[in-house]
Structures are given as structure tokens and as C-alpha cells.
Short mmCIF file of C-alpha atoms and ligand atoms in Angstrom, two decimals:
data_model
loop_
_atom_site.label_atom_id
_atom_site.label_comp_id
_atom_site.label_asym_id
_atom_site.label_seq_id
_atom_site.Cartn_x
_atom_site.Cartn_y
_atom_site.Cartn_z
CA GLY A 60 -59.57 -5.12 -56.70
CA ARG A 61 -57.01 -5.92 -57.75
CA THR A 62 -57.30 -6.86 -61.50
CA TYR A 63 -54.75 -6.04 -63.58
CA THR A 64 -51.25 -8.38 -63.83
CA TRP A 65 -49.07 -5.37 -63.71
CA ALA A 66 -49.86 -1.38 -64.33
CA TYR A 67 -47.32 1.40 -65.75
CA ALA A 68 -47.71 5.45 -65.98
CA ALA A 69 -45.04 6.37 -67.09
CA TYR A 70 -44.50 10.71 -66.98
CA PRO A 71 -43.88 12.96 -69.75
CA ALA A 72 -40.32 14.40 -69.12
CA ARG A 73 -37.03 14.93 -71.16
CA VAL A 74 -33.88 13.41 -69.99
CA VAL A 75 -31.00 14.46 -71.52
CA PHE A 76 -27.75 12.10 -70.15
CA GLY A 77 -23.65 12.91 -70.63
CA HIS A 78 -21.19 14.80 -69.80
CA GLY A 79 -20.61 18.52 -70.11
CA THR A 80 -24.54 18.01 -70.09
CA VAL A 81 -24.32 21.79 -68.43
CA GLY A 82 -24.17 23.35 -71.25
CA THR A 83 -27.58 22.36 -72.71
CA VAL A 84 -29.14 24.48 -70.03
CA LEU A 85 -30.65 27.28 -71.69
CA ASP A 86 -31.58 25.42 -74.60
CA GLU A 87 -33.67 23.07 -72.79
CA VAL A 88 -35.26 26.11 -70.96
CA GLU A 89 -35.92 28.17 -74.55
CA ARG A 90 -37.21 24.34 -75.84
CA LEU A 91 -39.66 24.83 -72.62
CA GLY A 92 -40.41 28.93 -74.75
CA ARG A 93 -39.17 30.08 -71.58
CA SER A 94 -36.76 32.60 -71.09
CA ARG A 95 -36.76 34.06 -67.41
CA ALA A 96 -35.95 31.31 -64.97
CA LEU A 97 -35.52 31.78 -61.01
CA LEU A 98 -31.65 29.48 -60.57
CA LEU A 99 -32.42 27.56 -57.33
CA ALA A 100 -28.59 25.60 -55.76
CA GLY A 101 -28.72 23.36 -53.18
CA PRO A 102 -26.51 24.04 -50.42
CA ARG A 103 -22.07 22.80 -50.92
CA VAL A 104 -23.02 23.13 -55.39
CA SER A 105 -22.08 26.97 -55.55
CA GLU A 106 -19.81 26.60 -58.00
CA HIS A 107 -21.78 24.40 -60.44
CA ALA A 108 -24.88 26.70 -59.62
CA ASP A 109 -22.24 29.65 -61.43
CA THR A 110 -21.31 27.25 -64.40
CA VAL A 111 -25.59 27.15 -64.77
CA ALA A 112 -26.01 30.65 -64.48
CA ALA A 113 -23.26 31.52 -66.90
CA VAL A 114 -25.01 29.62 -69.13
CA LEU A 115 -27.87 31.24 -68.52
CA GLY A 116 -26.40 34.35 -69.81
CA SER A 117 -29.23 36.68 -69.12
CA SER A 118 -31.67 33.87 -69.04
CA ALA A 119 -31.58 33.30 -64.99
CA VAL A 120 -33.63 36.78 -63.46
CA ALA A 121 -33.11 35.23 -59.95
CA ARG A 122 -31.28 33.38 -57.59
CA PHE A 123 -32.06 31.55 -54.58
CA ASP A 124 -29.52 29.38 -52.28
CA GLY A 125 -31.67 28.92 -49.05
CA VAL A 126 -32.78 25.37 -49.93
CA ALA A 127 -33.35 23.78 -46.58
CA GLU A 128 -33.71 19.64 -45.67
CA HIS A 129 -37.19 18.41 -46.31
CA THR A 130 -38.36 21.18 -48.29
CA PRO A 131 -39.58 23.67 -45.31
CA VAL A 132 -43.00 25.62 -46.01
CA GLN A 133 -41.20 28.66 -44.88
CA VAL A 134 -38.51 27.94 -47.23
CA THR A 135 -40.75 27.50 -50.32
CA GLU A 136 -42.29 30.97 -49.27
CA GLN A 137 -39.38 32.45 -49.16
CA ALA A 138 -37.93 31.41 -52.85
CA LEU A 139 -41.61 31.91 -54.11
CA THR A 140 -41.95 35.77 -53.16
CA VAL A 141 -38.03 35.79 -55.35
CA LEU A 142 -39.73 34.35 -57.84
CA ARG A 143 -42.93 36.62 -58.24
CA GLU A 144 -40.51 40.01 -57.32
CA HIS A 145 -38.33 38.59 -60.60
CA ASP A 146 -41.46 36.93 -62.25
CA ALA A 147 -40.08 34.19 -63.34
CA ASP A 148 -41.81 31.66 -65.96
CA CYS A 149 -39.80 28.34 -64.60
CA VAL A 150 -37.36 27.65 -62.50
CA VAL A 151 -34.13 25.85 -63.05
CA ALA A 152 -32.75 23.26 -59.98
CA VAL A 153 -29.05 21.75 -59.44
CA GLY A 154 -28.41 20.53 -56.45
CA GLY A 155 -29.59 16.86 -54.55
CA GLY A 156 -33.14 15.84 -53.49
CA SER A 157 -33.72 18.84 -51.51
CA THR A 158 -33.63 20.97 -54.26
CA THR A 159 -34.87 19.12 -56.46
CA GLY A 160 -38.03 18.99 -53.61
CA LEU A 161 -38.43 22.70 -53.76
CA ALA A 162 -38.04 23.48 -56.75
CA LYS A 163 -41.47 21.03 -56.94
CA ALA A 164 -42.91 22.68 -53.95
CA LEU A 165 -42.74 26.09 -56.45
CA ALA A 166 -43.81 24.43 -59.16
CA ALA A 167 -46.97 23.10 -57.25
CA ARG A 168 -47.92 26.50 -55.96
CA THR A 169 -47.23 28.06 -58.95
CA GLY A 170 -47.76 25.55 -62.77
CA LEU A 171 -43.63 26.70 -63.75
CA ASP A 172 -41.84 24.70 -65.86
CA GLN A 173 -39.09 22.61 -63.87
CA VAL A 174 -36.01 22.22 -65.94
CA ILE A 175 -33.51 20.44 -62.95
CA LEU A 176 -29.54 19.29 -62.82
CA PRO A 177 -29.38 16.58 -59.99
CA THR A 178 -25.79 16.09 -58.46
CA THR A 179 -27.46 13.78 -56.02
CA TYR A 180 -29.00 9.57 -56.63
CA ALA A 181 -31.92 10.34 -54.51
CA GLY A 182 -33.95 10.05 -58.10
CA SER A 183 -36.02 12.84 -56.77
CA GLU A 184 -36.52 14.62 -60.12
CA MET A 185 -38.37 11.62 -62.12
CA THR A 186 -41.05 11.06 -59.70
CA PRO A 187 -44.85 12.97 -59.17
CA VAL A 188 -44.09 12.81 -55.15
CA LEU A 189 -43.64 16.16 -53.35
CA GLY A 190 -42.40 15.99 -49.41
CA GLU A 191 -42.74 18.86 -47.35
CA THR A 192 -42.71 20.12 -43.75
CA GLU A 193 -44.36 22.31 -41.99
CA ASN A 194 -44.29 22.62 -38.05
CA GLY A 195 -42.19 19.61 -37.59
CA VAL A 196 -44.33 17.40 -39.86
CA LYS A 197 -43.51 15.66 -43.30
CA THR A 198 -45.99 14.91 -45.60
CA THR A 199 -46.07 13.86 -48.70
CA ARG A 200 -48.70 13.80 -52.27
CA SER A 201 -48.82 12.64 -55.58
CA SER A 202 -49.40 14.58 -58.91
CA ALA A 203 -48.63 14.74 -62.24
CA ASP A 204 -48.35 18.49 -61.83
CA VAL A 205 -44.60 18.14 -60.00
CA VAL A 206 -43.09 15.98 -62.67
CA PRO A 207 -40.37 18.08 -63.89
CA GLU A 208 -40.28 19.00 -67.55
CA ALA A 209 -36.88 18.06 -68.31
CA VAL A 210 -33.73 16.99 -66.55
CA VAL A 211 -30.82 17.34 -67.86
CA TYR A 212 -28.06 14.61 -66.18
CA ASP A 213 -24.35 15.84 -66.32
CA VAL A 214 -22.02 13.58 -64.84
CA ASP A 215 -19.07 16.16 -64.80
CA LEU A 216 -21.62 17.80 -61.58
CA THR A 217 -21.20 14.47 -59.96
CA LEU A 218 -17.92 13.45 -59.69
CA ASP A 219 -17.39 15.72 -56.40
CA LEU A 220 -19.79 14.77 -54.48
CA PRO A 221 -18.24 13.12 -51.42
CA VAL A 222 -17.64 9.11 -51.02
CA HIS A 223 -19.67 9.22 -47.90
CA ILE A 224 -23.03 11.16 -49.53
CA SER A 225 -22.09 9.50 -52.92
CA VAL A 226 -22.14 5.54 -50.61
CA ALA A 227 -25.25 6.68 -48.71
CA SER A 228 -27.27 8.05 -52.34
CA GLY A 229 -26.50 5.30 -54.04
CA VAL A 230 -28.00 2.78 -52.26
CA ASN A 231 -30.75 4.67 -51.22
CA ALA A 232 -31.65 4.30 -55.47
CA MET A 233 -30.67 0.88 -54.96
CA ALA A 234 -33.47 0.63 -52.35
CA HIS A 235 -36.20 2.25 -54.63
CA ALA A 236 -34.93 -0.74 -57.61
CA VAL A 237 -35.43 -3.12 -54.19
CA GLU A 238 -38.81 -2.59 -53.30
CA ALA A 239 -40.20 -1.77 -57.33
CA LEU A 240 -39.17 -5.54 -57.45
CA TYR A 241 -41.46 -6.56 -55.26
CA ALA A 242 -44.00 -4.20 -55.80
CA PRO A 243 -48.51 -5.70 -57.07
CA GLN A 244 -48.34 -3.93 -60.46
CA VAL A 245 -43.96 -4.06 -60.93
CA SER A 246 -44.54 -4.34 -64.98
CA PRO A 247 -41.62 -5.33 -67.31
CA LEU A 248 -39.98 -1.61 -68.10
CA VAL A 249 -39.59 -1.26 -63.77
CA GLN A 250 -38.16 -4.62 -63.56
CA ALA A 251 -35.36 -4.31 -66.05
CA SER A 252 -35.11 -0.87 -65.10
CA ALA A 253 -35.22 -2.54 -61.35
CA LEU A 254 -32.17 -4.92 -61.62
CA THR A 255 -30.10 -2.43 -64.21
CA ALA A 256 -29.82 -0.23 -61.33
CA LEU A 257 -28.83 -2.05 -58.80
CA SER A 258 -26.03 -4.07 -60.97
CA ARG A 259 -24.73 -0.81 -62.57
CA ILE A 260 -24.16 1.24 -58.74
CA ALA A 261 -23.33 -2.00 -57.20
CA GLY A 262 -20.99 -2.48 -59.62
CA ALA A 263 -19.49 1.07 -59.86
CA LEU A 264 -19.52 1.77 -56.01
CA PRO A 265 -16.03 -0.33 -55.01
CA ARG A 266 -14.71 1.32 -58.01
CA LEU A 267 -16.20 4.41 -57.01
CA VAL A 268 -14.76 4.50 -52.94
CA SER A 269 -11.41 3.50 -55.10
CA ASP A 270 -11.36 6.48 -57.08
CA PRO A 271 -14.62 8.62 -56.69
CA GLY A 272 -13.13 11.03 -59.77
CA GLY A 273 -13.59 8.38 -61.76
CA THR A 274 -16.07 8.33 -64.26
CA ALA A 275 -16.78 5.90 -66.08
CA ALA A 276 -18.09 4.68 -62.28
CA ARG A 277 -19.65 8.02 -61.72
CA ALA A 278 -21.71 7.56 -65.17
CA ASP A 279 -22.97 4.16 -63.75
CA MET A 280 -24.47 5.53 -60.36
CA LEU A 281 -25.93 7.91 -62.56
CA THR A 282 -27.51 5.71 -65.07
CA GLY A 283 -28.91 4.01 -62.12
CA ALA A 284 -29.93 6.45 -59.92
CA TRP A 285 -31.85 7.39 -63.30
CA LEU A 286 -33.26 4.32 -63.04
CA ALA A 287 -33.86 3.41 -59.39
CA GLY A 288 -35.93 7.04 -60.56
CA ILE A 289 -38.15 5.91 -62.81
CA CYS A 290 -39.22 2.23 -60.17
CA LEU A 291 -39.98 4.83 -57.27
CA ALA A 292 -41.79 7.13 -59.68
CA SER A 293 -43.59 3.86 -61.02
CA ALA A 294 -44.27 1.31 -58.32
CA ASP A 295 -45.61 1.28 -55.29
CA MET A 296 -43.15 1.67 -52.15
CA ALA A 297 -43.39 -0.50 -48.72
CA LEU A 298 -42.48 -1.42 -45.75
CA GLN A 299 -38.37 0.37 -46.25
CA HIS A 300 -40.06 3.48 -47.45
CA LYS A 301 -42.49 3.58 -45.12
CA LEU A 302 -40.12 2.93 -42.07
CA CYS A 303 -37.16 5.45 -43.30
CA HIS A 304 -40.09 8.28 -43.97
CA THR A 305 -40.61 7.45 -39.82
CA LEU A 306 -36.59 7.29 -38.76
CA GLY A 307 -36.33 10.79 -40.91
CA GLY A 308 -39.65 12.48 -40.73
CA SER A 309 -40.57 11.90 -36.63
CA PHE A 310 -36.53 10.92 -35.42
CA GLY A 311 -34.55 13.85 -37.49
CA LEU A 312 -32.79 11.25 -39.15
CA PRO A 313 -30.89 11.95 -42.47
CA HIS A 314 -32.84 10.32 -45.59
CA ALA A 315 -29.89 8.49 -47.55
CA GLU A 316 -27.85 7.23 -45.09
CA THR A 317 -30.94 5.53 -42.48
CA HIS A 318 -32.13 4.01 -46.16
CA ALA A 319 -28.53 2.73 -46.13
CA ALA A 320 -28.32 1.47 -42.82
CA VAL A 321 -32.66 -0.26 -42.59
CA LEU A 322 -31.95 -1.88 -46.63
CA PRO A 323 -30.29 -4.98 -45.61
CA HIS A 324 -32.27 -5.10 -42.33
CA VAL A 325 -35.92 -4.91 -44.24
CA MET A 326 -34.62 -7.66 -47.59
CA ALA A 327 -34.00 -10.09 -44.79
CA TYR A 328 -37.39 -9.35 -42.83
CA ASN A 329 -40.01 -9.32 -46.67
CA ALA A 330 -37.22 -12.36 -48.04
CA PRO A 331 -39.27 -15.60 -47.25
CA ALA A 332 -42.11 -13.88 -48.75
CA VAL A 333 -40.77 -13.03 -51.51
CA PRO A 334 -37.06 -16.08 -52.77
CA ASP A 335 -37.11 -14.98 -56.58
CA VAL A 336 -37.17 -11.42 -55.70
CA MET A 337 -33.96 -12.08 -53.46
CA ALA A 338 -32.93 -14.12 -56.14
CA GLN A 339 -32.76 -12.10 -58.93
CA ILE A 340 -31.13 -8.94 -56.22
CA ALA A 341 -28.62 -11.55 -55.33
CA GLU A 342 -27.43 -11.44 -59.14
CA ALA A 343 -28.28 -8.11 -60.06
CA LEU A 344 -25.61 -7.37 -56.81
CA SER A 345 -23.33 -10.28 -57.69
CA ALA A 346 -21.90 -7.49 -60.06
CA ALA A 347 -19.87 -6.08 -57.03
CA THR A 348 -18.06 -9.35 -56.29
CA PRO A 349 -14.98 -9.06 -58.18
CA LEU A 350 -14.30 -5.85 -56.80
CA ILE A 351 -15.01 -6.41 -52.95
CA ALA A 352 -12.95 -8.07 -50.47
CA TRP A 353 -15.90 -10.68 -49.23
CA PRO A 354 -15.75 -10.56 -45.11
CA ALA A 355 -14.59 -14.37 -44.26
CA PRO A 356 -15.85 -17.57 -44.74
CA ALA A 357 -13.24 -17.04 -47.61
CA GLY A 358 -13.23 -19.34 -50.72
CA ASP A 359 -16.47 -20.83 -51.55
CA ARG A 360 -18.34 -17.45 -49.99
CA HIS A 361 -19.74 -16.30 -54.09
CA SER A 362 -21.82 -19.80 -54.08
CA SER A 363 -23.00 -18.93 -51.45
CA VAL A 364 -23.89 -15.38 -51.59
CA ILE A 365 -26.36 -15.70 -54.62
CA ASP A 366 -29.11 -17.77 -52.12
CA ASP A 367 -28.64 -14.47 -49.26
CA ALA A 368 -29.40 -11.33 -51.05
CA PRO A 369 -30.27 -9.45 -47.51
CA GLY A 370 -26.43 -10.41 -45.97
CA PHE A 371 -24.67 -9.55 -49.90
CA MET A 372 -26.03 -5.95 -49.30
CA PHE A 373 -25.05 -5.75 -45.98
CA ASP A 374 -22.03 -6.87 -46.91
CA LEU A 375 -21.87 -4.94 -49.97
CA ILE A 376 -22.19 -1.31 -48.05
CA SER A 377 -19.86 -2.81 -45.33
CA ALA A 378 -16.87 -2.58 -47.97
CA VAL A 379 -17.56 0.44 -48.91
CA GLY A 380 -17.82 2.46 -45.81
CA GLY A 381 -21.63 2.71 -45.95
CA PRO A 382 -23.36 3.01 -43.36
CA LEU A 383 -24.39 -0.36 -41.08
CA SER A 384 -26.65 0.96 -38.27
CA LEU A 385 -29.03 3.56 -36.65
CA ARG A 386 -27.02 3.76 -33.72
CA GLU A 387 -23.80 5.47 -35.33
CA LEU A 388 -27.02 7.35 -36.94
CA GLY A 389 -27.73 8.95 -33.94
CA LEU A 390 -31.54 7.22 -33.10
CA ALA A 391 -31.77 5.86 -28.97
CA GLU A 392 -32.35 2.54 -28.47
CA HIS A 393 -35.35 3.24 -26.25
CA ASP A 394 -36.30 4.94 -29.28
CA VAL A 395 -36.72 1.56 -30.90
CA PRO A 396 -40.56 0.45 -29.57
CA LYS A 397 -42.19 4.07 -30.74
CA ALA A 398 -40.45 4.19 -34.36
CA ALA A 399 -42.02 -0.05 -34.45
CA GLU A 400 -45.50 2.09 -33.20
CA LEU A 401 -45.29 4.60 -36.11
CA ALA A 402 -44.75 2.44 -38.92
CA THR A 403 -47.75 0.46 -38.13
CA ALA A 404 -50.03 3.27 -37.11
CA ARG A 405 -51.58 3.17 -41.05
CA PRO A 406 -52.32 -0.82 -43.08
CA TYR A 407 -49.70 -0.23 -46.88
CA PRO A 408 -48.67 -3.48 -48.97
CA ASN A 409 -45.44 -5.48 -48.04
CA PRO A 410 -44.74 -8.04 -49.24
CA ARG A 411 -44.91 -10.08 -45.65
CA THR A 412 -46.92 -8.86 -43.33
CA VAL A 413 -46.52 -6.03 -41.16
CA THR A 414 -46.77 -6.18 -36.83
CA THR A 415 -45.41 -4.06 -34.49
CA PRO A 416 -43.68 -6.83 -32.32
CA GLY A 417 -41.44 -8.24 -36.30
CA LEU A 418 -40.07 -4.21 -36.74
CA GLU A 419 -39.26 -4.04 -33.23
CA ARG A 420 -37.21 -6.84 -33.67
CA LEU A 421 -36.02 -5.27 -37.56
CA LEU A 422 -35.52 -2.18 -36.14
CA HIS A 423 -33.30 -3.98 -32.97
CA ALA A 424 -31.51 -5.20 -35.39
CA ALA A 425 -31.23 -2.28 -37.88
CA TRP A 426 -30.15 -0.43 -34.65
CA ARG A 427 -27.50 -2.38 -33.47
CA GLY A 428 -26.33 -2.79 -37.00
CA THR A 429 -25.14 -6.59 -37.10
CA ARG A 430 -25.30 -8.09 -40.36
CA PRO A 431 -28.92 -10.01 -41.37
P1 NAD B 253 -29.65 16.36 -49.67
O1 NAD B 253 -29.99 17.20 -51.69
O2 NAD B 253 -29.90 17.17 -48.73
O3 NAD B 253 -28.28 16.27 -50.83
C1 NAD B 253 -27.74 15.92 -49.36
C2 NAD B 253 -25.70 16.43 -48.86
O4 NAD B 253 -25.18 16.43 -50.41
C3 NAD B 253 -26.21 18.13 -49.17
O5 NAD B 253 -25.63 18.17 -47.55
C4 NAD B 253 -26.41 18.02 -50.48
O6 NAD B 253 -25.36 20.15 -49.90
C5 NAD B 253 -25.01 17.83 -50.36
N1 NAD B 253 -24.45 17.65 -52.04
C6 NAD B 253 -24.92 17.61 -53.26
N2 NAD B 253 -24.68 17.23 -54.17
C7 NAD B 253 -23.26 17.71 -53.58
C8 NAD B 253 -22.53 17.95 -54.93
N3 NAD B 253 -22.22 17.63 -55.83
N4 NAD B 253 -21.13 18.41 -54.19
C9 NAD B 253 -21.36 18.20 -52.15
N5 NAD B 253 -22.24 18.42 -51.63
C10 NAD B 253 -22.84 18.24 -52.33
O7 NAD B 253 -30.32 14.50 -49.37
P2 NAD B 253 -30.59 13.97 -51.18
O8 NAD B 253 -30.81 12.56 -50.72
O9 NAD B 253 -30.04 13.84 -52.68
O10 NAD B 253 -31.87 14.23 -51.17
C11 NAD B 253 -32.96 13.18 -49.94
C12 NAD B 253 -33.92 14.50 -50.10
O11 NAD B 253 -34.85 14.11 -50.86
C13 NAD B 253 -34.38 14.27 -48.52
O12 NAD B 253 -36.05 15.25 -48.53
C14 NAD B 253 -36.29 13.16 -49.15
O13 NAD B 253 -37.94 12.97 -48.49
C15 NAD B 253 -36.37 13.45 -50.67
N6 NAD B 253 -36.66 12.75 -52.14
C16 NAD B 253 -37.46 12.77 -52.29
C17 NAD B 253 -38.00 11.64 -52.86
C18 NAD B 253 -39.68 12.00 -54.10
O14 NAD B 253 -39.56 11.89 -55.00
N7 NAD B 253 -40.12 13.11 -53.83
C19 NAD B 253 -37.55 11.10 -53.51
C20 NAD B 253 -36.28 11.06 -53.08
C21 NAD B 253 -35.59 11.96 -52.02
#
């Protein structure tokens, strides 16, 4: 049984953050004692990958551009062939969670060091979790061996991340923070990280939407993503993550967007079990209060918002144009019962007991996209 008040695992990554930090990537490779990098470039980031290649110079011995979503094992094997042909001694990856996933999959097979330059807010670069897909089945495992040795956060690499991806990915990061706050082992460090992540991202999202290239909002987003990644690494995730894993793995729904459509409804489901956590979340989210036009009723809305974290999360996602329904993401309504059954097939910790009928109601609401 559980005998601790809280538990915390730290992973030995070196993290640098700033503007133009891509210029330090060769230093990071050399600091690890490496000199033959395989460069992994995610889709739609080839210009950023060219910059990384230029900084690495002759220390980049090969480049692999074939990154795919959900880390298919066949793609990993193709990259592994390139890695071996060129005798690479480390992996440098620039891209989102899919690209980081490939770097981790290579590290799991070779033990090579990884240097990651994230371009989304997924947070995978901070975690010991590796998800892989084989024959249409996505499985995850957790091992300290896949934690990247170095992470180079360069705000400049995120300035051109399209707004709709930025919003969904930002809410994906907030989902890590929300679930960490009600995790059984949540430590003071993870709690502080989660609340800061929520307020940074909530405060930045509306500014990002009105000025996508604004560096201050982008820096807040990436800071929030890093802190949310620590939450994901160091606290057990619950219903939100299990459900989105099922919807992505078995129904092909997009990862970050699904998190956005589901999060307000999972919060509403869990709220009765953890009212104090919801009050903390609402307070953190109120960083967005002066920045967005709340839907009616106007006037006294702010005071009621503090008692309504799930509704507040829904309104924030709505105000920044994020996905609000599983319907718009392509889930068929007749798949709701199957999804509820799959997501309750094995028990897992969650603040409120998860029942198949309860989950079906939650999924119907998320499918319609009604305000919880
Ligand atoms: P992603 O890496 O697939 O990127 C999303 C989209 O953004 C892609 O189309 C990509 O091409 C595009 N993109 C990225 N950077 C861009 C840029 N600068 N400019 C233009 N387009 C850009 O998705 P993601 O949401 O970052 O990551 C999702 C994947 O990561 C999922 O497979 C998920 O399971 C995994 N993940 C794993 C962990 C973990 O701890 N293991 C954590 C979070 C996510």
C-alpha cells in the first residue's frame, strides 16, 4: 500500500532556455562527449532543421526527415538503419512530440544520447515515457533510459508554429498540469510547477492568438510547456490521459486536439471529488481573465468563474478558437460506447471512480461540445 505523503522522481536532463539557443546545440553535443549526430527533423520544420544542421556542421553525419505520428516501429527501423550506416554516436531532434518520440525510440534501442529542440508544447522531452505503434496498436513504456540528456528550448523555433496547433498543444500541456494536481503522489515541487504552467499558458494563449509571432507570449507558452512536461514526468496521469490515449490509438483522433476537446469534460467529471484542486486551477486560469471576452452573462462573471474551473477552461479554449468537440475531430457518435468500454477495460487511479456509463455520458458531452 501507499505509505508516503508525496513522492517525486527527478530525471538528470540538462535544460537550456532562451532566444537563439539553437546556436548552442554543438556545445551541447560536445558537452556529452559526442561528435557524430544523426539529425531528426519533424515534418514542416525543415528550415529549423537546416539551421540546426548549419550549427552542427561536420558533427551532423546524417539526417532523417521521415518522422511519422505515433512513432511507428517501421519508421524507427528505417532511422536505425541510417544511424548505423553513418555510425552516429548521438541523436539531435528538432520538432514536436512525434519527433521526440522517434529520438526516444532510437535511444531505447541503442543507448545513444539525445539532444532535443522542441517546437511544440507536448512536453515529451522531459519524460521517461515512450509510446510506439506496431500493427495499429499503440503501447507505452516508461524507463529512465529514454529521458533525453539535453533539451534546448529556443523560443525562436516556436514563433511560426501555426496558431491552431499552438492552441491545441498548449491545452495538451495544461492537461498534464491539471492531472498532476490531483495525482496521488503530487509533491510541492510538481504542484508549484503545475500552477505556474497553468497561469503562464492561460495568460499567453489569448496574446498568442492576437499576435502569433509575439516573443513574450511564446516564451510564456514554452516555459509553461517545460513545467507541464515535468508534471507529466513526475506524477501519474489519470482519466484525461487514458481517455485521449484510447481515442488517439483506437480511433485515430489527433493527439493534442483530442486533449483540448476532452479536458473541460474530464475536469467536470472529477470536480466533485477534488473541489480544492479545482479552485486552485480556476485561480491559475484567471491569468486569462482580463484578456478574453467572456460569453454572456456579462458583468459579474469573474466572481463565479472561481467556482467553475471546468466551465472556465471551456470558455478559454473557446475564446482562443480551440477544438471543443470530438465531433469536429471526426469521432462517430456510434463509437462513443466502444470508446467508453475500451477506456474502462483496465482500472487506473482517478480521483473519482470511473464507470462505463459515467464515461459514456462524459464522452457524449465532449462529442457534442457543450459547455460542462
Ligand atoms: P507532432 O509532433 O505530431 O506535431 C504536431 C504538428 O505540428 C505536426 O503536423 C508538425 O509537423 C507540426 N509542427 C511542429 N512544429 C512546427 C513548427 N515550428 N512549424 C510548423 N509546424 C510545426 O505533435 P505533438 O502534439 O507535438 O506531439 C504528439 C505526439 O507526441 C503524440 O504521439 C503523443 O503521444 C506524443 N507525446 C508523448 C509524450 C511522452 O511523454 N512520451 C508526451 C506528449 C506527447
